[in-house]
Coordinates of C-alpha atoms in Angstrom, one line a residue:
X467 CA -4.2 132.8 111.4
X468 CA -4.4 135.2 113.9
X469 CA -6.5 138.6 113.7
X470 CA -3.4 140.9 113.4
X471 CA -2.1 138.9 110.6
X472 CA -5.2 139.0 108.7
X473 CA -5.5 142.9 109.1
X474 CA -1.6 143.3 107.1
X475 CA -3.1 140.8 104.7
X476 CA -6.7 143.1 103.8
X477 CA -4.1 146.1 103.9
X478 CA -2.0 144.6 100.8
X479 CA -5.1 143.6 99.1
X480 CA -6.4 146.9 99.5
X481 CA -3.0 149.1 98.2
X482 CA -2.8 146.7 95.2
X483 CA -6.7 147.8 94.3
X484 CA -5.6 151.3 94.7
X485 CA -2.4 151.1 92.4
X486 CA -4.3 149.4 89.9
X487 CA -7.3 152.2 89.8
X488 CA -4.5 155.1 90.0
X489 CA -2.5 153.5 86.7
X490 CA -6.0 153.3 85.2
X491 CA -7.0 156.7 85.7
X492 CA -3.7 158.0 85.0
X493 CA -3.5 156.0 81.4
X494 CA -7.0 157.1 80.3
X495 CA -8.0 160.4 81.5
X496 CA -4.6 162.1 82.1
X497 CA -3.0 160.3 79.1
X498 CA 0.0 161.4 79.7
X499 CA 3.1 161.8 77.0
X500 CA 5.4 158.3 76.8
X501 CA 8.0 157.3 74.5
X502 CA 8.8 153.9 73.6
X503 CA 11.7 152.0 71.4
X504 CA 10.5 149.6 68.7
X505 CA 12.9 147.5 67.5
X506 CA 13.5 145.1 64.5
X507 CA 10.9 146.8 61.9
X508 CA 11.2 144.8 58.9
X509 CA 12.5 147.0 55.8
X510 CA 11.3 146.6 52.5
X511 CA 13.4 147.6 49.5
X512 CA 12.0 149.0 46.5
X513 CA 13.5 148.8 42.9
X514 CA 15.4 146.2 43.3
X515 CA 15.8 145.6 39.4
X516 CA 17.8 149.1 39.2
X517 CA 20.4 146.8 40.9
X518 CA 20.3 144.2 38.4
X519 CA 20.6 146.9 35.2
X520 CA 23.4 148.3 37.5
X521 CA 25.5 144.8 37.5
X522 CA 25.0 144.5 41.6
X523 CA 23.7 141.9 44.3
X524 CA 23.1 142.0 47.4
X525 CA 25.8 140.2 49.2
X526 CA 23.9 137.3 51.6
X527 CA 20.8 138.7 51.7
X528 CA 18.9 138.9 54.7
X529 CA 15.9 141.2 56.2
X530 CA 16.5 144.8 56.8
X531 CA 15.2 146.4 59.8
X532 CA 15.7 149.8 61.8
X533 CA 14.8 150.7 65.1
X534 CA 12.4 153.7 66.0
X535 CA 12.0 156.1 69.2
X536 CA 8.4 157.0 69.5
X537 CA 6.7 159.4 71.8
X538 CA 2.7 159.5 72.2
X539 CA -0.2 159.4 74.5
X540 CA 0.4 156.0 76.6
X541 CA -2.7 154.7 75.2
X542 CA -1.1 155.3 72.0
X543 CA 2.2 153.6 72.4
X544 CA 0.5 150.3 74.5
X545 CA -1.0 149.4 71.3
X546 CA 1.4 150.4 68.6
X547 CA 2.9 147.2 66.3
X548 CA 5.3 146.5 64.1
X549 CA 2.4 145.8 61.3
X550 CA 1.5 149.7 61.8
X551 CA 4.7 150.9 59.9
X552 CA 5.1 151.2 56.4
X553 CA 9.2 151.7 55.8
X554 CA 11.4 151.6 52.4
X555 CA 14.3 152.0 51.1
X556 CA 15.0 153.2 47.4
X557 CA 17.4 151.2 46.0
X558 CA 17.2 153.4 42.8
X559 CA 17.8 156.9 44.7
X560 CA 21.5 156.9 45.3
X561 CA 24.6 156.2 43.6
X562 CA 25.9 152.8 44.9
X563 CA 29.3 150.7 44.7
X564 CA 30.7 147.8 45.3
X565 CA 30.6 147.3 49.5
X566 CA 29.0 148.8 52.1
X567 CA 26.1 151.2 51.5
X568 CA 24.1 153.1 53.7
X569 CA 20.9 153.8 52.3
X570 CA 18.1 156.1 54.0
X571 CA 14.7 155.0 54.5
X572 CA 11.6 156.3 54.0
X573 CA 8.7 155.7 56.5
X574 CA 5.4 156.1 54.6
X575 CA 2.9 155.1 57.0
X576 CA 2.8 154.8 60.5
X577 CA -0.3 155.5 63.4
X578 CA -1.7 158.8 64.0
X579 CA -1.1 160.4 67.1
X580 CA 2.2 159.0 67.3
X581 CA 5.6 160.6 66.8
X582 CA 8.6 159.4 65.2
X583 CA 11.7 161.1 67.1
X584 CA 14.5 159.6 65.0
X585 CA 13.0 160.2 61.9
X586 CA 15.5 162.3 60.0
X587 CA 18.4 159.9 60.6
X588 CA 17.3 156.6 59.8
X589 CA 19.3 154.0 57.3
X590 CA 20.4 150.5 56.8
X591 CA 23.5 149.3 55.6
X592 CA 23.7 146.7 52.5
X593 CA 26.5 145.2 51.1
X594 CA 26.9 145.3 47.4
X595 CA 28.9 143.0 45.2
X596 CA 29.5 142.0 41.4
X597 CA 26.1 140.4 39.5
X598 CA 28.0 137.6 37.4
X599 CA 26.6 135.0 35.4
X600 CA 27.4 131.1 35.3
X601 CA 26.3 128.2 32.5
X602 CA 26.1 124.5 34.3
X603 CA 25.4 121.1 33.0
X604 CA 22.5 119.4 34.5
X605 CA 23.3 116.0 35.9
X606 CA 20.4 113.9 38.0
X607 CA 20.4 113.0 41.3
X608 CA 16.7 111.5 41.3
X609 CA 17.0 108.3 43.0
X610 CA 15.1 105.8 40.7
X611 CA 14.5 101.8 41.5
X612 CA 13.4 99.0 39.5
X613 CA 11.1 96.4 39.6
X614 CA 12.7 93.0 39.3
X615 CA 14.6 92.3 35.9
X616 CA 13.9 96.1 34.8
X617 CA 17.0 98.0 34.1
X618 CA 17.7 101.7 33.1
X619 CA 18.6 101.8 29.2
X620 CA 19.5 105.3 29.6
X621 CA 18.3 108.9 31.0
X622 CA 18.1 111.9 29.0
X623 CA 17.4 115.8 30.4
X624 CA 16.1 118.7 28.5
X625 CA 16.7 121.1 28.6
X626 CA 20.7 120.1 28.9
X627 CA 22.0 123.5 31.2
X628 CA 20.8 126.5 33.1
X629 CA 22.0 129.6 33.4
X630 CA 22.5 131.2 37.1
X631 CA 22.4 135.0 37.8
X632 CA 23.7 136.1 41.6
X633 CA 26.4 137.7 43.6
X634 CA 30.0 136.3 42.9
X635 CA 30.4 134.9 45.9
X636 CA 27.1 133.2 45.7
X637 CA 27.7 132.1 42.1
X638 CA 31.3 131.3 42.5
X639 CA 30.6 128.7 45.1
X640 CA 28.1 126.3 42.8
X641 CA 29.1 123.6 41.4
X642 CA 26.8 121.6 40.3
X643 CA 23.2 121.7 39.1
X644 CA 21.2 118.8 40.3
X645 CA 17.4 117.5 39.5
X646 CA 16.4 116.1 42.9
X647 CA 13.7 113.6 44.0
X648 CA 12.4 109.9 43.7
X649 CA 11.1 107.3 41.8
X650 CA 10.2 103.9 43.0
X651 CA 9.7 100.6 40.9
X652 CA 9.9 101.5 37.6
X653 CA 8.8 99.4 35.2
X654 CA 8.6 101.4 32.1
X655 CA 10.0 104.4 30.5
X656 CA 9.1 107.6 32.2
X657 CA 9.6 111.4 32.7
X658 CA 8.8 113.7 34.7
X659 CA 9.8 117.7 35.8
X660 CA 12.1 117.6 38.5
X661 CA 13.2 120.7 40.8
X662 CA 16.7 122.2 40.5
X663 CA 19.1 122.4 43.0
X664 CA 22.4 124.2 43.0
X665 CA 24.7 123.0 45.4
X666 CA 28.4 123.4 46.3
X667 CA 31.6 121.2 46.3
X668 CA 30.3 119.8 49.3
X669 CA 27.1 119.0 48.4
X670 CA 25.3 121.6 50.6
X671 CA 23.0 124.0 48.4
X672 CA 23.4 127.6 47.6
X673 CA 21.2 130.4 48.3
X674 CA 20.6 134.1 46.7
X675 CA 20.8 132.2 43.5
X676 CA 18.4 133.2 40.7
X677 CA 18.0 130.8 37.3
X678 CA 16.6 130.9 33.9
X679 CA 14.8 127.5 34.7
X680 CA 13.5 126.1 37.5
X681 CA 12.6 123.0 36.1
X682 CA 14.4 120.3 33.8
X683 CA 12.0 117.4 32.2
X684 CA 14.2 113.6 33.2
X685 CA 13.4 110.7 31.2
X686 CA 14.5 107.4 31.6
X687 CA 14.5 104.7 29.1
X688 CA 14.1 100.8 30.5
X689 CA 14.4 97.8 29.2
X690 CA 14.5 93.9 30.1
X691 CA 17.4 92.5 32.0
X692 CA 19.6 89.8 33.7
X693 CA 22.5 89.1 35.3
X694 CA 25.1 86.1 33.9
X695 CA 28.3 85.3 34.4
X696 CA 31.4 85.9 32.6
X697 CA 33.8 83.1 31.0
X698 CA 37.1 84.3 30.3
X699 CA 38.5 82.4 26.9
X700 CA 42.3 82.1 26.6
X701 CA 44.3 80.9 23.8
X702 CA 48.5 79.9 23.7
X703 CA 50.4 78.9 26.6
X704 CA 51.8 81.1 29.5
X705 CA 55.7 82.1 28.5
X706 CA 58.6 79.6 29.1
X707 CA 59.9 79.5 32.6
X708 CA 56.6 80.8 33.8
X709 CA 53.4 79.0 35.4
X710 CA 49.7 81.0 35.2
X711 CA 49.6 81.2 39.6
X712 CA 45.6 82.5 39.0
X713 CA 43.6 85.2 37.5
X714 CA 41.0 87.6 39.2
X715 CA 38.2 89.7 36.9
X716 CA 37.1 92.8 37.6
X717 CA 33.9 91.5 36.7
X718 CA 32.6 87.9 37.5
X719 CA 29.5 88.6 36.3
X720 CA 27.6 91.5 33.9
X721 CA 24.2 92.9 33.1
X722 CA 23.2 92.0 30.0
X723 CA 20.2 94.5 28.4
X724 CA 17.6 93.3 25.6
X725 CA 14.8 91.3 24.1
X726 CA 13.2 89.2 26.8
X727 CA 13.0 85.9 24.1
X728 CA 17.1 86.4 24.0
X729 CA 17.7 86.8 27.4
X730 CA 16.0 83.9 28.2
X731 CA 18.4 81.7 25.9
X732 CA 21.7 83.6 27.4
X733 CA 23.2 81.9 30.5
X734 CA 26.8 83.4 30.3
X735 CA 28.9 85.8 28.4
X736 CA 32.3 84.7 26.9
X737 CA 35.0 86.7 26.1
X738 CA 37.2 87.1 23.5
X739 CA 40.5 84.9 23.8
X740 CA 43.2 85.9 26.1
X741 CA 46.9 85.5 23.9
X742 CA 48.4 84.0 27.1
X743 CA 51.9 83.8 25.3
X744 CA 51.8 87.8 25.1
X745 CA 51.6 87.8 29.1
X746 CA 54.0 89.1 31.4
X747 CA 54.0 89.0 35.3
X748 CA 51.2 90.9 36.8
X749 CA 50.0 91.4 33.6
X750 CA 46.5 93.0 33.6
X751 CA 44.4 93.6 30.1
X752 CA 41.4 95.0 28.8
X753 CA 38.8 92.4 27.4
X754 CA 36.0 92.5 25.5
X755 CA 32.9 91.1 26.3
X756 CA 31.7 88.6 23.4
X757 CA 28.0 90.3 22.9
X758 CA 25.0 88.3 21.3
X759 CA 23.2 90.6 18.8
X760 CA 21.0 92.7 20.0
X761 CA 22.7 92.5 23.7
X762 CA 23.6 95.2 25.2
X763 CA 25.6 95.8 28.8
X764 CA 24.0 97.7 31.4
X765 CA 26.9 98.3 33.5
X766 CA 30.1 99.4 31.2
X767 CA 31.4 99.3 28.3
X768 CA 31.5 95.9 27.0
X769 CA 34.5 95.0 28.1
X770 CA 36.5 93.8 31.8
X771 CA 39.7 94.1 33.4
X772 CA 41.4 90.6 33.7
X773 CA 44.8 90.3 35.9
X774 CA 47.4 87.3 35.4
X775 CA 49.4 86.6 38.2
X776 CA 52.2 84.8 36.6
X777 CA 55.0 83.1 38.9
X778 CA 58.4 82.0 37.7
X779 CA 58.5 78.1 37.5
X780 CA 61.7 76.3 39.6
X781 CA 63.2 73.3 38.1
X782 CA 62.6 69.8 39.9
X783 CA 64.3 66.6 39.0
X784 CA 62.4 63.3 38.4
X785 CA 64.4 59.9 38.3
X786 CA 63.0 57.1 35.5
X787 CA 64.4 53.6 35.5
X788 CA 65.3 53.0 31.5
X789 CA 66.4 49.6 29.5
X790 CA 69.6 49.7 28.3
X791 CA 70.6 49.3 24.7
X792 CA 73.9 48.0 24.1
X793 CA 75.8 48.2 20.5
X794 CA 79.3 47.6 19.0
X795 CA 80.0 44.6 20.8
X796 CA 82.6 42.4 19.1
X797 CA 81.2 39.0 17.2
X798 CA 83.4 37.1 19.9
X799 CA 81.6 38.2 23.1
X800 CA 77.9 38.3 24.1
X801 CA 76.2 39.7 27.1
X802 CA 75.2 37.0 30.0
X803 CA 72.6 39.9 32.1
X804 CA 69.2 39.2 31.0
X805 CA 68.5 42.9 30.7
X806 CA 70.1 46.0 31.3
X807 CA 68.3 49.1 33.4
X808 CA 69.8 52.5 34.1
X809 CA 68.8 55.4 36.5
X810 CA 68.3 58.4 34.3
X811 CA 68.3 61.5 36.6
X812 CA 66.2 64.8 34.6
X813 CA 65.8 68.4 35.6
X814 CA 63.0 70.8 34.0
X815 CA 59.6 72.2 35.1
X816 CA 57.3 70.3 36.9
X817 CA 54.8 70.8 34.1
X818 CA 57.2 69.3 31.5
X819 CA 58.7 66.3 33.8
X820 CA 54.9 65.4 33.8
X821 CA 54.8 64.7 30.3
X822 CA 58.2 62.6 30.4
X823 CA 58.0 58.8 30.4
X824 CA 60.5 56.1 29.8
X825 CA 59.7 55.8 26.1
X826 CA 60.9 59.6 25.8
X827 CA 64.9 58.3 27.0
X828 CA 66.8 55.9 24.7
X829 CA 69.5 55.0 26.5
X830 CA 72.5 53.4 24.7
X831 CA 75.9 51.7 26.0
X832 CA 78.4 51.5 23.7
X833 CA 80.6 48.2 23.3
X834 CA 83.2 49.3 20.8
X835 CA 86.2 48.9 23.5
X836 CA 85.8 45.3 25.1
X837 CA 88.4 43.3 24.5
X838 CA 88.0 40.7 27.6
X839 CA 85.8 38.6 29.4
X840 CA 84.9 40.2 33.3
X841 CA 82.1 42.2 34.6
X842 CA 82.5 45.6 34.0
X843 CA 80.5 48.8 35.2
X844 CA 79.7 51.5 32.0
X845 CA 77.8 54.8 32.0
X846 CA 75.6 54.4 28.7
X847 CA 74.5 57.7 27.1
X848 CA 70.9 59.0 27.6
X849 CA 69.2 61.1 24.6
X850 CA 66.0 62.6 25.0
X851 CA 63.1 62.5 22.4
X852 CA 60.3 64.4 21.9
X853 CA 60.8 66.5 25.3
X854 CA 60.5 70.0 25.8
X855 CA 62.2 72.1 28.5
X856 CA 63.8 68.8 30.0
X857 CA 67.3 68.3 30.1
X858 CA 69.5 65.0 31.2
X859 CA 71.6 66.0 34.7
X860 CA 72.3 62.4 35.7
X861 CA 73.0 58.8 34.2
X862 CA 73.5 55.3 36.2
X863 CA 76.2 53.4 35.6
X864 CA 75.3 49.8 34.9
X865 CA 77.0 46.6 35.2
X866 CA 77.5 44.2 32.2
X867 CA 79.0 40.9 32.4
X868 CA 80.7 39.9 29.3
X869 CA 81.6 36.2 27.8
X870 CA 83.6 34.6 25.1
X871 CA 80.6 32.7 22.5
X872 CA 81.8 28.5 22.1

């Protein structure tokens, strides 16, 4: 660095020394007159109860401040703070309605030696609306868990409602009144006091909200538990022309409550019978659950949904090969074919073809009209016996070989 630039350089240093010693004296020993804007000084409103007895609330309530244009020695104003000022506003003093207010303050304290210019026009504007009242059910939210094969009995809460106090708009907007918090793995009964919460429609809570309570005491009931399976009973058969295609429960299995020494025998739950004859397609019923005593369920009602699917049965045909009977054959004649057999052609539901058998055809070829020797083909007459829903649609001709006796 060369010597020219080190001469600018003390020059700087030394201006800088003697603005700093000029501001100093100037600040303390003249002390001249400065004035200064402080903004944002908080508010505080006295009274307030005059609005309750007056049937307002404030709408959204939020801090009040007001701004103030001071003037004062510059030492002074450097060390002037918000803390310093004492300002209220009267909420008692003026006649108020339903909107916007403006409402003047008062500043009670504030430094010495420092001058408030904008004193005579200071105010701040609060918006005023109806003080209603609303009565809510309390429901709990507490998230509880068990220890293993513990189950909740039932919960109770006391006291059962609270009362909320607020502007409409606040008030209008709750919805619910929850206890809130947590319990982990509970194995015996309990309470507790649990905070309330007021909350809207979508679950998000409300604010400038006051309440009779605070509080609500929770307690929760336990008992021993298990889970089983459920066995649907039926009784009848499914209506004619119809086949039972499946079921489905709206429970498989259930949560049965009680005595430990009980539980321990229990390994399913049956329910009461199913009239299957009273079904119709897509049918679905309420059933009830077949409870020991002293079994409870932890998890409804005591009873289940249970849906039929019904599907309408189609006719099949089944061919059976049947022994002939012959009758009314003249003394004069016999039969030379060591037996006689006949196709018998049925239609009916598969379910009752199953059932059908040769012994359930008699078959019968009647004779009456020979009056020759030959072979001859006849169509004998089929009958059935003791068979549902099965009717005869075909019968084999068969062929029969007649003979003069001697």
């Amino acid at each position: 660095m060369d010597k020219s630039e080190n001469g600018t350089l003390i020059v700087k240093i030394i201006c800088l020394l003697l603005s700093v010693v000029l501001w100093l004296y100037i600040s303390n020993v003249e002390n001249p007159l400065r004035t200064y804007e402080l903004k944002g000084i908080p508010v505080e409103l006295t009274n307030e109860d005059s609005l309750v007895d007056s049937k307002f609330a404030i709408v959204n309530k939020q801090p009040f401040t007001v701004d103030l244009k001071l003037e004062g020695p510059s030492s002074e104003i450097l060390k002037v703070k918000k803390e310093d000022f004492k300002i209220v506003a009267d909420m008692s003093a003026y006649a108020l309605k339903v909107g916007e207010n403006t409402i003047p303050v008062q500043i009670v304290s504030y430094p010495e030696n420092i001058t408030i210019k904008n004193n005579g026009m200071l105010g701040i504007k609060v918006n005023l609306e109806e003080l209603t009242q609303k009565e809510l059910t309390i429901s709990s939210k507490v998230k509880v868990t068990y220890k293993e094969n513990i189950y909740e009995k039932e919960q109770n809460i006391s006291p059962k409602t609270v009362t909320i106090t607020g502007g409409k708009s606040s008030v209008d907007k709750v919805t619910e009144a929850i206890l809130t918090g947590e319990e982990k793995d509970v194995d015996k009964n309990k309470q507790g006091d649990y905070n309330i919460q007021f909350i809207d429609s979508f679950g998000n809570a409300v604010s400038n909200i006051e309440s009779n309570i605070k509080t609500a005491k929770l307690s929760i009931t336990v008992t021993n538990g298990k889970t089983v399976p459920v066995n649907l009973k039926t009784t009848g058969n499914v209506p004619q022309g119809f086949v039972l295609d499946g079921y489905e429960l709206s429970k498989n299995n259930v949560t049965v409550l009680g005595d430990s020494q009980i539980l321990n025998k229990l390994e399913s739950i049956d329910t009461e019978a199913v009239d299957m004859s009273s079904l119709q397609p897509d049918s679905e019923v309420d059933v009830k659950l077949n409870l020991p005593e002293g079994i409870s369920i932890g998890d409804g009602d005591g009873s289940i949904k249970a849906k039929f699917k019904l599907k309408k049965e189609e006719n099949t045909t089944k061919n059976i090969e049947c022994n002939v009977q012959y009758k009314n054959l003249s003394d004069v004649f016999l039969v030379t074919n060591q037996s006689l057999v006949s196709n018998v052609k049925l239609s009916g539901t598969q379910e009752a073809l199953d059932k059908i058998s040769s012994q359930n055809i008699s078959v019968i070829l009647d004779l009456a009209n020979v009056k020759e020797e030959g072979t001859f083909d006849y169509t004998p007459q089929a009958t059935l016996v003791n068979a549902n829903n099965v009717t005869v649609s075909d019968v084999g001709n068969v062929s029969v070989t007649i003979k003069k006796k001697g």
